[in-house]
């Protein structure tokens, strides 16, 4: 038995790397016939490709780019100071997107492995104990974090967090080197300030304060590097801050934000927020991770390992707090009823601390696995711990539909499980460039119109918030859209689009046209549609009404899509 354990410990790193590659293997094997996540994946990569290839990468904030939502200012698109954008600049979309997925998962594995070795293992073990016999448990517990379906277009925002926090903790421990400076300075270029870095900065600030209170002295190097990290992160998003100075009115209206908190019973009964998390930061903590952590907390308490017990308990409490933070803020906001404007402002702040939870669950899980073996130190404990992490690896590789705290059929899943389930079109089928080239040629030959001479809207394949077909498919194929998906666009256009759809429904980032799927009826302001140069409707479903407003021109059959082309009369 000891021989096999030694063998596993010797080659565990390579085994872990092989498993990461297995998860990514559909990309290498299937190429463009691979199944990628649609939600904020295939659906949104056209935003990165468009700005990267538009020639307006370094343009002024207010320059209008005409293809999406009847023309959006440059500030509505991703910043030029981001590695993801440059991947789309140098490579065609498939290779850029595939490369970022590969980088994310490899960095996640290496970063978590480094963090566990440098900080978790040394915390759990006695100083004189041989750390080599924990290699397998270290590497395979790091796989939990590496195999999570991280949001690809977020870059290293979450996947690189262990590497980033490792460098900051080296400053906390006065063990920093030039590598830590390099990691911290470069990290903002492959991550997102609004999505994650802002909350990581606050989290690190609190860690620094704890050290200050504990040691009663200022760690100048730590505070200096945190300041540098914050400044670089902010400067890279200069367009966002500049737009505020320029009084850009965003669609994110405070008037539509609720300040009323839900009942505490209803809030805390939704434990899925903790064990599954949100759509852009999945944790998949149930069943194996959560049960391992709870078991370890009990074991450490019974074994009187007070330091480890309280550390696990504190981390778990922080996870709970971060999971509910965006809802708990409303209880504080409710106290400000005497000042409604401040209420609205605070309610509009998205406290996205949950983005740190995948990393924190990774710490809890690895610490728990190591602790269980540490307490018993025998082959049975090693087998038990190994069995848990191997089962969890299989769970992460092969299961789908276990990611979110609500139903989302097109949400983030691992590349391998997506290609086993095959839930939607492949990359090649999704964009189907030949199909949309045929539509372009048909319109040119029949109407003598080039794509820049007319505007279109699209009807999704379903009324889901996460449709398979949306207006972003024609946009990726070079058409000029009146609808679109954008996270930061002018309030005036939101008002115009609401007028177009006759104020039915509330639109936010996804500016989609509502459709009556039961009666196959489209009810929009057709006169306004024509006034803003609208000419055609691309629909993934047949439109029956209104017959006096539209005419079916032709049906186009592609690799996956069946597109009904309608002309507005």
Coordinates of C-alpha atoms in Angstrom, one line a residue:
X1 CA 0.0 0.0 0.0
X2 CA 2.8 2.4 0.9
X3 CA 4.4 1.8 -2.4
X4 CA 1.3 2.9 -4.3
X5 CA 0.9 5.9 -2.1
X6 CA 4.5 6.9 -2.7
X7 CA 3.9 6.4 -6.4
X8 CA 0.8 8.6 -6.4
X9 CA 2.6 11.3 -4.5
X10 CA 5.5 11.3 -6.9
X11 CA 3.5 11.7 -10.1
X12 CA 0.4 13.5 -8.8
X13 CA 1.2 16.8 -10.5
X14 CA 1.4 15.1 -13.9
X15 CA -1.8 13.2 -13.2
X16 CA -3.5 16.4 -12.3
X17 CA -2.3 18.1 -15.4
X18 CA -3.6 15.2 -17.5
X19 CA -7.0 15.5 -16.0
X20 CA -7.1 19.2 -16.8
X21 CA -6.2 18.4 -20.4
X22 CA -8.9 15.7 -20.5
X23 CA -11.4 18.3 -19.5
X24 CA -10.2 20.5 -22.3
X25 CA -9.8 17.6 -24.8
X26 CA -13.0 18.2 -26.8
X27 CA -11.4 21.5 -28.1
X28 CA -8.3 19.6 -29.4
X29 CA -10.3 16.6 -30.8
X30 CA -13.4 18.3 -32.2
X31 CA -12.1 21.7 -33.3
X32 CA -14.9 24.0 -34.4
X33 CA -17.4 21.1 -33.9
X34 CA -17.0 21.5 -30.1
X35 CA -19.9 22.5 -27.8
X36 CA -19.1 25.7 -26.0
X37 CA -21.2 27.4 -23.4
X38 CA -23.6 29.9 -25.1
X39 CA -24.6 32.1 -22.1
X40 CA -22.0 35.0 -22.0
X41 CA -19.7 32.8 -24.1
X42 CA -20.5 32.3 -27.7
X43 CA -23.3 34.8 -27.2
X44 CA -20.8 37.6 -26.2
X45 CA -17.5 36.9 -27.9
X46 CA -18.6 38.9 -30.9
X47 CA -18.2 42.1 -28.7
X48 CA -14.6 41.3 -28.3
X49 CA -14.0 40.3 -31.9
X50 CA -15.8 43.4 -33.2
X51 CA -13.8 45.9 -31.1
X52 CA -10.6 44.1 -31.7
X53 CA -11.0 44.1 -35.5
X54 CA -13.0 47.3 -35.9
X55 CA -10.1 49.7 -36.2
X56 CA -11.5 51.7 -33.3
X57 CA -9.6 50.0 -30.5
X58 CA -8.0 53.2 -29.3
X59 CA -10.8 55.5 -30.5
X60 CA -12.3 58.3 -28.4
X61 CA -15.0 57.3 -26.0
X62 CA -17.8 59.0 -27.9
X63 CA -17.0 57.7 -31.4
X64 CA -20.0 55.7 -32.6
X65 CA -19.6 52.2 -33.9
X66 CA -22.6 51.4 -36.1
X67 CA -23.2 47.7 -36.1
X68 CA -25.0 47.1 -32.7
X69 CA -28.1 48.7 -31.3
X70 CA -28.2 51.3 -34.1
X71 CA -24.7 52.6 -33.1
X72 CA -23.0 52.4 -29.8
X73 CA -20.2 54.7 -28.4
X74 CA -16.7 53.2 -28.0
X75 CA -17.1 53.2 -24.2
X76 CA -19.8 50.5 -24.6
X77 CA -17.2 47.9 -25.7
X78 CA -14.4 46.2 -23.8
X79 CA -11.2 48.1 -22.9
X80 CA -8.2 47.9 -25.2
X81 CA -6.0 47.1 -22.2
X82 CA -7.1 43.6 -21.8
X83 CA -5.4 40.4 -22.9
X84 CA -8.7 38.8 -24.0
X85 CA -9.3 41.6 -26.5
X86 CA -5.8 41.2 -27.9
X87 CA -6.2 37.4 -28.3
X88 CA -9.2 38.3 -30.6
X89 CA -7.0 40.8 -32.4
X90 CA -4.3 38.3 -33.2
X91 CA -6.4 35.2 -33.7
X92 CA -9.7 34.3 -35.3
X93 CA -12.5 34.0 -32.8
X94 CA -12.5 30.2 -32.4
X95 CA -8.7 30.1 -31.6
X96 CA -8.9 33.2 -29.4
X97 CA -11.7 31.8 -27.3
X98 CA -10.2 28.3 -27.1
X99 CA -6.9 29.7 -26.0
X100 CA -8.4 31.8 -23.2
X101 CA -10.3 28.7 -21.9
X102 CA -7.1 26.6 -22.0
X103 CA -5.1 29.4 -20.2
X104 CA -7.7 29.9 -17.6
X105 CA -7.9 26.2 -16.5
X106 CA -4.2 25.6 -16.5
X107 CA -3.5 28.8 -14.5
X108 CA -6.3 27.8 -12.1
X109 CA -4.7 24.5 -11.5
X110 CA -1.1 25.8 -11.1
X111 CA -2.2 28.8 -9.0
X112 CA -4.3 26.8 -6.6
X113 CA -1.5 24.2 -6.3
X114 CA 1.0 26.9 -5.4
X115 CA -1.3 28.5 -2.9
X116 CA -2.1 25.2 -1.1
X117 CA 1.6 24.3 -0.9
X118 CA 2.7 27.7 0.3
X119 CA 0.0 28.5 2.7
X120 CA -2.6 25.8 3.4
X121 CA -0.2 22.9 3.9
X122 CA 2.2 24.8 6.1
X123 CA -0.7 26.0 8.2
X124 CA -2.1 22.5 8.7
X125 CA 1.1 20.5 9.3
X126 CA 3.7 20.5 12.0
X127 CA 6.9 22.1 10.9
X128 CA 9.0 18.9 11.0
X129 CA 6.5 16.8 9.0
X130 CA 7.4 15.5 5.6
X131 CA 5.2 17.4 3.1
X132 CA 6.0 15.1 0.2
X133 CA 3.5 12.5 1.4
X134 CA 0.7 15.1 0.9
X135 CA 1.5 15.7 -2.8
X136 CA -1.4 13.7 -4.2
X137 CA -3.9 15.3 -1.8
X138 CA -2.6 18.8 -2.6
X139 CA -2.6 18.3 -6.4
X140 CA -6.0 16.6 -6.6
X141 CA -7.7 19.0 -4.2
X142 CA -6.4 21.8 -6.4
X143 CA -8.3 20.1 -9.3
X144 CA -11.6 21.2 -7.7
X145 CA -10.8 24.8 -8.4
X146 CA -9.2 24.1 -11.8
X147 CA -12.2 22.1 -13.1
X148 CA -14.8 24.6 -12.2
X149 CA -16.5 26.1 -15.2
X150 CA -15.0 29.6 -14.9
X151 CA -16.4 32.3 -17.1
X152 CA -14.0 32.4 -20.1
X153 CA -14.4 36.1 -21.0
X154 CA -13.6 37.1 -17.4
X155 CA -10.0 35.9 -18.1
X156 CA -8.1 35.3 -14.9
X157 CA -10.6 37.4 -12.8
X158 CA -11.5 34.3 -10.7
X159 CA -9.2 31.5 -12.1
X160 CA -6.1 33.6 -11.3
X161 CA -7.2 34.6 -7.8
X162 CA -5.1 31.9 -6.0
X163 CA -2.0 33.1 -7.8
X164 CA -2.8 36.7 -7.0
X165 CA -3.6 36.2 -3.3
X166 CA -0.5 34.0 -3.0
X167 CA 1.6 36.9 -4.0
X168 CA -0.2 39.3 -1.6
X169 CA 0.2 36.8 1.3
X170 CA 3.9 36.6 0.5
X171 CA 4.0 40.4 1.2
X172 CA 2.0 39.8 4.4
X173 CA 4.5 37.2 5.5
X174 CA 7.5 39.4 4.4
X175 CA 8.6 36.7 2.0
X176 CA 7.9 38.5 -1.3
X177 CA 10.2 38.4 -4.3
X178 CA 10.2 40.2 -7.7
X179 CA 7.9 37.4 -9.0
X180 CA 5.2 38.6 -6.6
X181 CA 5.5 42.2 -7.9
X182 CA 5.4 40.9 -11.4
X183 CA 2.3 38.8 -10.8
X184 CA 0.4 41.7 -9.1
X185 CA 1.3 44.3 -11.7
X186 CA 0.4 42.0 -14.7
X187 CA -2.8 40.5 -13.2
X188 CA -5.1 43.5 -14.0
X189 CA -4.4 43.1 -17.7
X190 CA -6.0 39.7 -17.8
X191 CA -8.9 40.4 -15.4
X192 CA -11.8 42.7 -14.9
X193 CA -11.9 45.6 -12.4
X194 CA -15.7 45.9 -12.2
X195 CA -16.4 42.2 -12.2
X196 CA -13.9 41.1 -9.6
X197 CA -10.8 43.2 -8.8
X198 CA -12.7 45.8 -6.9
X199 CA -14.0 43.2 -4.5
X200 CA -10.6 41.5 -4.3
X201 CA -9.0 44.9 -3.3
X202 CA -11.6 45.3 -0.5
X203 CA -11.0 41.8 0.7
X204 CA -7.2 42.3 0.7
X205 CA -7.6 45.6 2.4
X206 CA -9.4 43.9 5.3
X207 CA -6.6 41.3 5.5
X208 CA -4.1 44.1 5.7
X209 CA -6.1 45.8 8.5
X210 CA -6.2 42.5 10.5
X211 CA -2.4 42.3 10.2
X212 CA -2.0 45.9 11.3
X213 CA -4.2 45.4 14.3
X214 CA -2.4 42.2 15.2
X215 CA 1.2 43.3 14.8
X216 CA 0.7 47.0 15.7
X217 CA 3.0 48.1 12.8
X218 CA 2.5 49.0 9.2
X219 CA 3.6 46.6 6.5
X220 CA 4.7 49.2 4.0
X221 CA 5.4 46.8 1.2
X222 CA 2.0 45.2 1.4
X223 CA 0.2 48.6 1.4
X224 CA 2.3 49.9 -1.4
X225 CA 1.7 46.9 -3.7
X226 CA -2.0 46.9 -2.9
X227 CA -2.1 50.6 -3.8
X228 CA -0.2 49.9 -7.1
X229 CA -2.6 47.0 -7.9
X230 CA -5.7 49.3 -7.2
X231 CA -4.3 52.1 -9.3
X232 CA -3.4 49.9 -12.3
X233 CA -6.8 48.1 -12.1
X234 CA -8.6 51.4 -12.2
X235 CA -6.4 53.0 -14.9
X236 CA -7.1 50.1 -17.3
X237 CA -10.8 50.9 -17.0
X238 CA -10.1 54.6 -17.7
X239 CA -12.9 54.7 -20.3
X240 CA -15.5 53.8 -17.6
X241 CA -14.3 56.6 -15.2
X242 CA -13.9 59.1 -18.1
X243 CA -17.5 58.4 -19.1
X244 CA -18.7 59.4 -15.6
X245 CA -16.7 62.6 -15.9
X246 CA -18.2 63.2 -19.3
X247 CA -21.7 62.7 -17.8
X248 CA -22.5 59.7 -19.9
X249 CA -26.0 58.5 -19.0
X250 CA -26.0 54.7 -18.7
X251 CA -29.0 52.5 -19.2
X252 CA -28.6 51.3 -15.6
X253 CA -31.3 53.5 -14.2
X254 CA -31.6 53.8 -10.5
X255 CA -35.4 54.3 -10.9
X256 CA -35.9 50.6 -11.7
X257 CA -34.0 49.3 -8.6
X258 CA -35.9 47.9 -5.7
X259 CA -34.8 48.9 -2.2
X260 CA -37.1 46.4 -0.5
X261 CA -35.3 43.5 1.2
X262 CA -36.8 40.0 1.0
X263 CA -37.7 38.2 4.2
X264 CA -34.7 36.6 6.0
X265 CA -36.5 33.2 6.1
X266 CA -36.9 33.3 2.3
X267 CA -33.3 34.5 1.8
X268 CA -31.5 32.0 3.9
X269 CA -33.7 29.1 2.8
X270 CA -32.2 29.6 -0.6
X271 CA -29.0 27.7 0.3
X272 CA -28.3 27.2 -3.4
X273 CA -26.7 30.7 -3.3
X274 CA -24.0 29.1 -1.2
X275 CA -23.5 25.7 -2.7
X276 CA -24.1 26.6 -6.4
X277 CA -23.6 30.4 -6.4
X278 CA -24.3 32.7 -9.3
X279 CA -24.1 32.3 -13.0
X280 CA -20.7 34.0 -13.5
X281 CA -18.9 32.4 -10.4
X282 CA -20.1 28.8 -10.1
X283 CA -18.8 26.7 -7.2
X284 CA -20.5 23.3 -7.4
X285 CA -19.9 22.7 -3.7
X286 CA -22.5 20.0 -3.2
X287 CA -22.3 17.2 -2.5
X288 CA -18.5 16.4 -2.1
X289 CA -17.0 19.8 -1.1
X290 CA -19.6 20.8 1.4
X291 CA -19.8 17.4 3.2
X292 CA -16.0 17.2 3.3
X293 CA -15.8 20.7 4.9
X294 CA -18.5 20.0 7.4
X295 CA -16.9 16.6 8.3
X296 CA -13.5 18.3 8.7
X297 CA -15.0 21.0 11.0
X298 CA -16.4 18.2 13.2
X299 CA -13.1 16.3 13.2
X300 CA -11.0 19.3 14.2
X301 CA -13.4 20.2 16.9
X302 CA -13.4 16.7 18.4
X303 CA -9.6 16.4 18.0
X304 CA -9.1 19.8 19.7
X305 CA -7.3 21.3 16.8
X306 CA -8.6 24.7 17.7
X307 CA -6.5 26.7 15.3
X308 CA -7.7 24.7 12.3
X309 CA -11.2 24.5 13.6
X310 CA -11.7 28.2 14.0
X311 CA -9.9 28.9 10.6
X312 CA -12.3 26.6 8.8
X313 CA -15.3 28.0 10.7
X314 CA -14.3 31.6 9.9
X315 CA -13.8 30.8 6.2
X316 CA -17.1 29.1 6.0
X317 CA -18.8 32.1 7.7
X318 CA -17.1 34.4 5.1
X319 CA -18.5 32.3 2.3
X320 CA -22.0 32.6 3.7
X321 CA -21.6 36.3 4.1
X322 CA -20.3 36.8 0.5
X323 CA -23.0 34.5 -0.9
X324 CA -25.8 36.7 0.6
X325 CA -24.0 40.1 0.6
X326 CA -25.9 41.4 -2.4
X327 CA -29.2 40.8 -0.7
X328 CA -28.1 41.6 2.9
X329 CA -27.2 45.1 1.8
X330 CA -30.9 45.9 1.4
X331 CA -31.4 45.5 5.1
X332 CA -28.9 48.3 5.7
X333 CA -30.4 50.3 2.8
X334 CA -33.8 50.0 4.4
X335 CA -32.6 52.0 7.4
X336 CA -32.0 55.0 5.0
X337 CA -35.7 55.5 4.2
X338 CA -35.3 59.2 5.2
X339 CA -33.0 59.7 2.2
X340 CA -34.5 58.0 -0.9
X341 CA -31.7 59.1 -3.4
X342 CA -29.0 57.5 -1.2
X343 CA -31.2 54.4 -0.9
X344 CA -31.4 54.1 -4.7
X345 CA -27.7 54.7 -5.1
X346 CA -26.7 52.0 -2.6
X347 CA -29.3 49.6 -3.9
X348 CA -27.8 49.9 -7.4
X349 CA -24.4 48.9 -6.2
X350 CA -23.8 45.2 -7.1
X351 CA -21.9 43.7 -4.2
X352 CA -20.2 41.0 -6.2
X353 CA -18.2 39.5 -3.3
X354 CA -19.4 36.1 -4.3
X355 CA -16.8 36.1 -7.1
X356 CA -14.3 35.3 -4.3
X357 CA -16.3 32.3 -3.2
X358 CA -14.9 29.7 -5.7
X359 CA -11.4 30.5 -4.4
X360 CA -12.6 30.4 -0.7
X361 CA -14.4 27.0 -1.3
X362 CA -11.1 25.8 -2.8
X363 CA -9.3 26.8 0.4
X364 CA -11.9 25.2 2.6
X365 CA -11.9 22.0 0.5
X366 CA -8.1 21.6 0.3
X367 CA -7.7 22.5 4.0
X368 CA -10.3 19.9 4.9
X369 CA -8.8 17.1 2.8
X370 CA -5.4 17.7 4.3
X371 CA -6.7 18.0 7.8
X372 CA -8.6 14.7 7.6
X373 CA -5.4 12.9 6.6
X374 CA -3.3 14.9 9.1
X375 CA -5.5 13.9 12.0
X376 CA -5.3 10.1 11.4
X377 CA -2.1 9.7 9.5
X378 CA -2.7 6.2 8.2
X379 CA -3.4 4.4 5.0
X380 CA -7.1 4.3 5.6
X381 CA -7.2 8.0 6.1
X382 CA -5.3 8.5 2.8
X383 CA -7.7 6.2 1.0
X384 CA -10.7 7.9 2.4
X385 CA -9.4 11.4 1.5
X386 CA -8.3 10.2 -1.9
X387 CA -11.7 8.6 -2.6
X388 CA -13.4 11.9 -1.9
X389 CA -11.2 14.0 -4.2
X390 CA -11.4 11.4 -7.0
X391 CA -15.2 11.2 -6.8
X392 CA -15.3 15.0 -6.9
X393 CA -13.1 15.1 -10.0
X394 CA -15.5 12.8 -11.8
X395 CA -18.4 14.9 -10.6
X396 CA -16.9 18.1 -12.0
X397 CA -15.9 16.4 -15.3
X398 CA -19.1 14.7 -16.2
X399 CA -22.1 16.3 -14.5
X400 CA -24.2 19.2 -15.9
X401 CA -27.1 21.1 -14.7
X402 CA -25.7 21.4 -11.2
X403 CA -24.1 24.8 -11.5
X404 CA -26.6 27.6 -10.6
X405 CA -29.0 28.6 -7.9
X406 CA -31.7 28.8 -10.6
X407 CA -32.5 27.1 -13.9
X408 CA -30.3 28.0 -16.9
X409 CA -30.1 25.4 -19.6
X410 CA -27.4 27.3 -21.5
X411 CA -25.2 28.3 -18.6
X412 CA -21.5 27.7 -17.8
X413 CA -20.6 24.0 -17.7
X414 CA -17.2 22.3 -18.1
X415 CA -16.1 21.7 -21.7
X416 CA -16.1 18.0 -21.3
X417 CA -19.6 17.7 -19.8
X418 CA -21.0 20.1 -22.4
X419 CA -19.7 17.8 -25.1
X420 CA -21.1 14.7 -23.5
X421 CA -24.6 16.3 -23.0
X422 CA -24.5 18.2 -26.4
X423 CA -27.3 20.6 -25.2
X424 CA -27.1 23.2 -28.1
X425 CA -25.4 23.9 -31.4
X426 CA -21.6 23.5 -31.8
X427 CA -19.3 26.5 -32.4
X428 CA -19.5 25.9 -36.2
X429 CA -23.3 25.5 -36.1
X430 CA -23.9 28.5 -33.9
X431 CA -22.2 31.1 -36.1
X432 CA -22.8 29.3 -39.4
X433 CA -21.0 31.9 -41.5
X434 CA -22.0 30.3 -44.8
X435 CA -25.7 30.6 -43.9
X436 CA -25.6 34.3 -43.1
X437 CA -23.4 35.0 -46.1
X438 CA -26.2 33.5 -48.2
X439 CA -28.7 35.8 -46.5
X440 CA -26.4 38.8 -47.2
X441 CA -26.1 37.8 -50.9
X442 CA -29.8 37.2 -51.2
X443 CA -30.7 40.7 -49.8
X444 CA -28.0 42.3 -52.0
X445 CA -29.3 40.6 -55.2
X446 CA -33.0 41.0 -54.5
X447 CA -33.1 44.5 -52.9
X448 CA -29.7 45.9 -54.0
X449 CA -28.9 46.7 -50.4
X450 CA -25.6 46.3 -48.7
X451 CA -25.6 45.5 -44.9
X452 CA -24.8 49.1 -43.9
X453 CA -27.9 50.3 -45.8
X454 CA -30.5 48.6 -43.6
X455 CA -31.0 47.5 -40.0
X456 CA -32.4 44.3 -38.6
X457 CA -34.0 42.9 -35.5
X458 CA -33.9 39.2 -34.5
X459 CA -36.5 37.0 -32.8
X460 CA -35.0 34.5 -30.4
X461 CA -35.7 30.8 -30.5
X462 CA -37.5 31.0 -27.1
X463 CA -38.6 33.5 -24.4
X464 CA -35.9 32.4 -22.0
X465 CA -33.5 34.9 -20.6
X466 CA -30.8 32.5 -21.9
X467 CA -31.8 31.8 -25.6
X468 CA -29.8 29.7 -27.9
X469 CA -30.4 32.0 -30.9
X470 CA -30.2 35.7 -30.4
X471 CA -29.4 38.9 -32.2
X472 CA -25.8 38.5 -31.4
X473 CA -25.5 35.7 -34.0
X474 CA -26.4 38.1 -37.0
X475 CA -24.2 40.7 -35.3
X476 CA -21.2 38.3 -35.3
X477 CA -21.9 37.8 -39.0
X478 CA -21.6 41.5 -39.9
X479 CA -25.2 42.7 -39.9
X480 CA -26.3 46.0 -38.5
X481 CA -28.7 45.4 -35.5
X482 CA -31.2 47.5 -33.7
X483 CA -31.2 45.0 -30.8
X484 CA -28.2 43.6 -29.0
X485 CA -26.5 42.6 -25.8
X486 CA -24.4 45.2 -24.1
X487 CA -23.6 45.9 -20.4
X488 CA -23.0 49.6 -20.7
X489 CA -25.0 51.6 -23.3
X490 CA -26.8 55.0 -23.4
X491 CA -30.0 55.5 -21.5
X492 CA -31.5 57.3 -24.5
X493 CA -31.3 54.2 -26.6
X494 CA -33.0 52.1 -23.9
X495 CA -35.8 54.6 -24.0
X496 CA -36.0 54.5 -27.8
X497 CA -36.0 50.7 -27.8
X498 CA -38.7 50.6 -25.1
X499 CA -40.8 52.8 -27.4
X500 CA -40.1 50.3 -30.3
X501 CA -41.4 47.4 -28.3
X502 CA -44.3 49.4 -26.9
X503 CA -42.9 49.4 -23.4
X504 CA -43.7 45.7 -22.9
X505 CA -41.3 44.1 -20.4
X506 CA -38.2 45.6 -18.8
X507 CA -34.9 45.5 -20.7
X508 CA -31.5 45.7 -19.1
X509 CA -28.3 44.4 -20.6
X510 CA -30.1 42.2 -23.1
X511 CA -32.0 44.5 -25.5
X512 CA -34.1 41.8 -27.1
X513 CA -37.4 42.0 -28.9
X514 CA -40.3 40.4 -27.0
X515 CA -42.4 37.9 -28.9
X516 CA -45.7 36.0 -28.3
X517 CA -44.4 32.4 -28.9
X518 CA -47.8 30.9 -28.2
X519 CA -49.6 32.8 -30.9
X520 CA -46.5 33.5 -33.0
X521 CA -47.3 37.2 -32.9
X522 CA -44.9 40.2 -33.1
X523 CA -46.2 43.4 -31.6
X524 CA -43.8 46.3 -32.1
X525 CA -44.0 49.9 -33.3
X526 CA -43.5 49.2 -37.0
X527 CA -43.5 52.9 -38.0
X528 CA -40.7 53.7 -35.6
X529 CA -38.9 50.6 -36.8
X530 CA -38.9 52.0 -40.3
X531 CA -37.9 55.5 -39.1
X532 CA -34.7 54.1 -37.6
X533 CA -33.9 52.4 -40.9
X534 CA -35.3 49.0 -39.9
X535 CA -36.0 46.8 -42.9
X536 CA -35.7 43.1 -42.1
X537 CA -36.5 40.6 -39.3
X538 CA -34.4 37.5 -38.8
X539 CA -36.5 35.0 -36.8
X540 CA -35.7 31.5 -35.5
X541 CA -39.4 30.8 -35.3
X542 CA -42.3 31.5 -37.7
X543 CA -44.1 34.8 -37.3
X544 CA -47.8 34.5 -38.2
X545 CA -49.1 37.9 -37.1
X546 CA -49.3 40.7 -38.1
X547 CA -49.7 39.7 -41.7
X548 CA -50.4 43.3 -42.9
X549 CA -47.1 44.6 -41.5
X550 CA -44.6 41.9 -42.5
X551 CA -43.9 39.6 -45.5
X552 CA -42.1 36.3 -45.4
X553 CA -39.4 36.7 -48.1
X554 CA -37.5 33.4 -47.8
X555 CA -36.6 30.6 -45.4
X556 CA -32.9 29.7 -45.0
X557 CA -31.8 26.4 -43.7
X558 CA -28.3 26.1 -42.2
X559 CA -26.3 23.6 -40.2
X560 CA -28.5 24.1 -37.2
X561 CA -30.6 27.2 -37.7
X562 CA -33.8 27.7 -39.7
X563 CA -34.0 31.4 -40.3
X564 CA -37.2 33.0 -41.5
X565 CA -36.4 36.3 -43.3
X566 CA -39.2 38.8 -43.1
X567 CA -39.4 42.2 -44.8
X568 CA -41.3 45.0 -42.9
X569 CA -43.9 46.5 -45.3

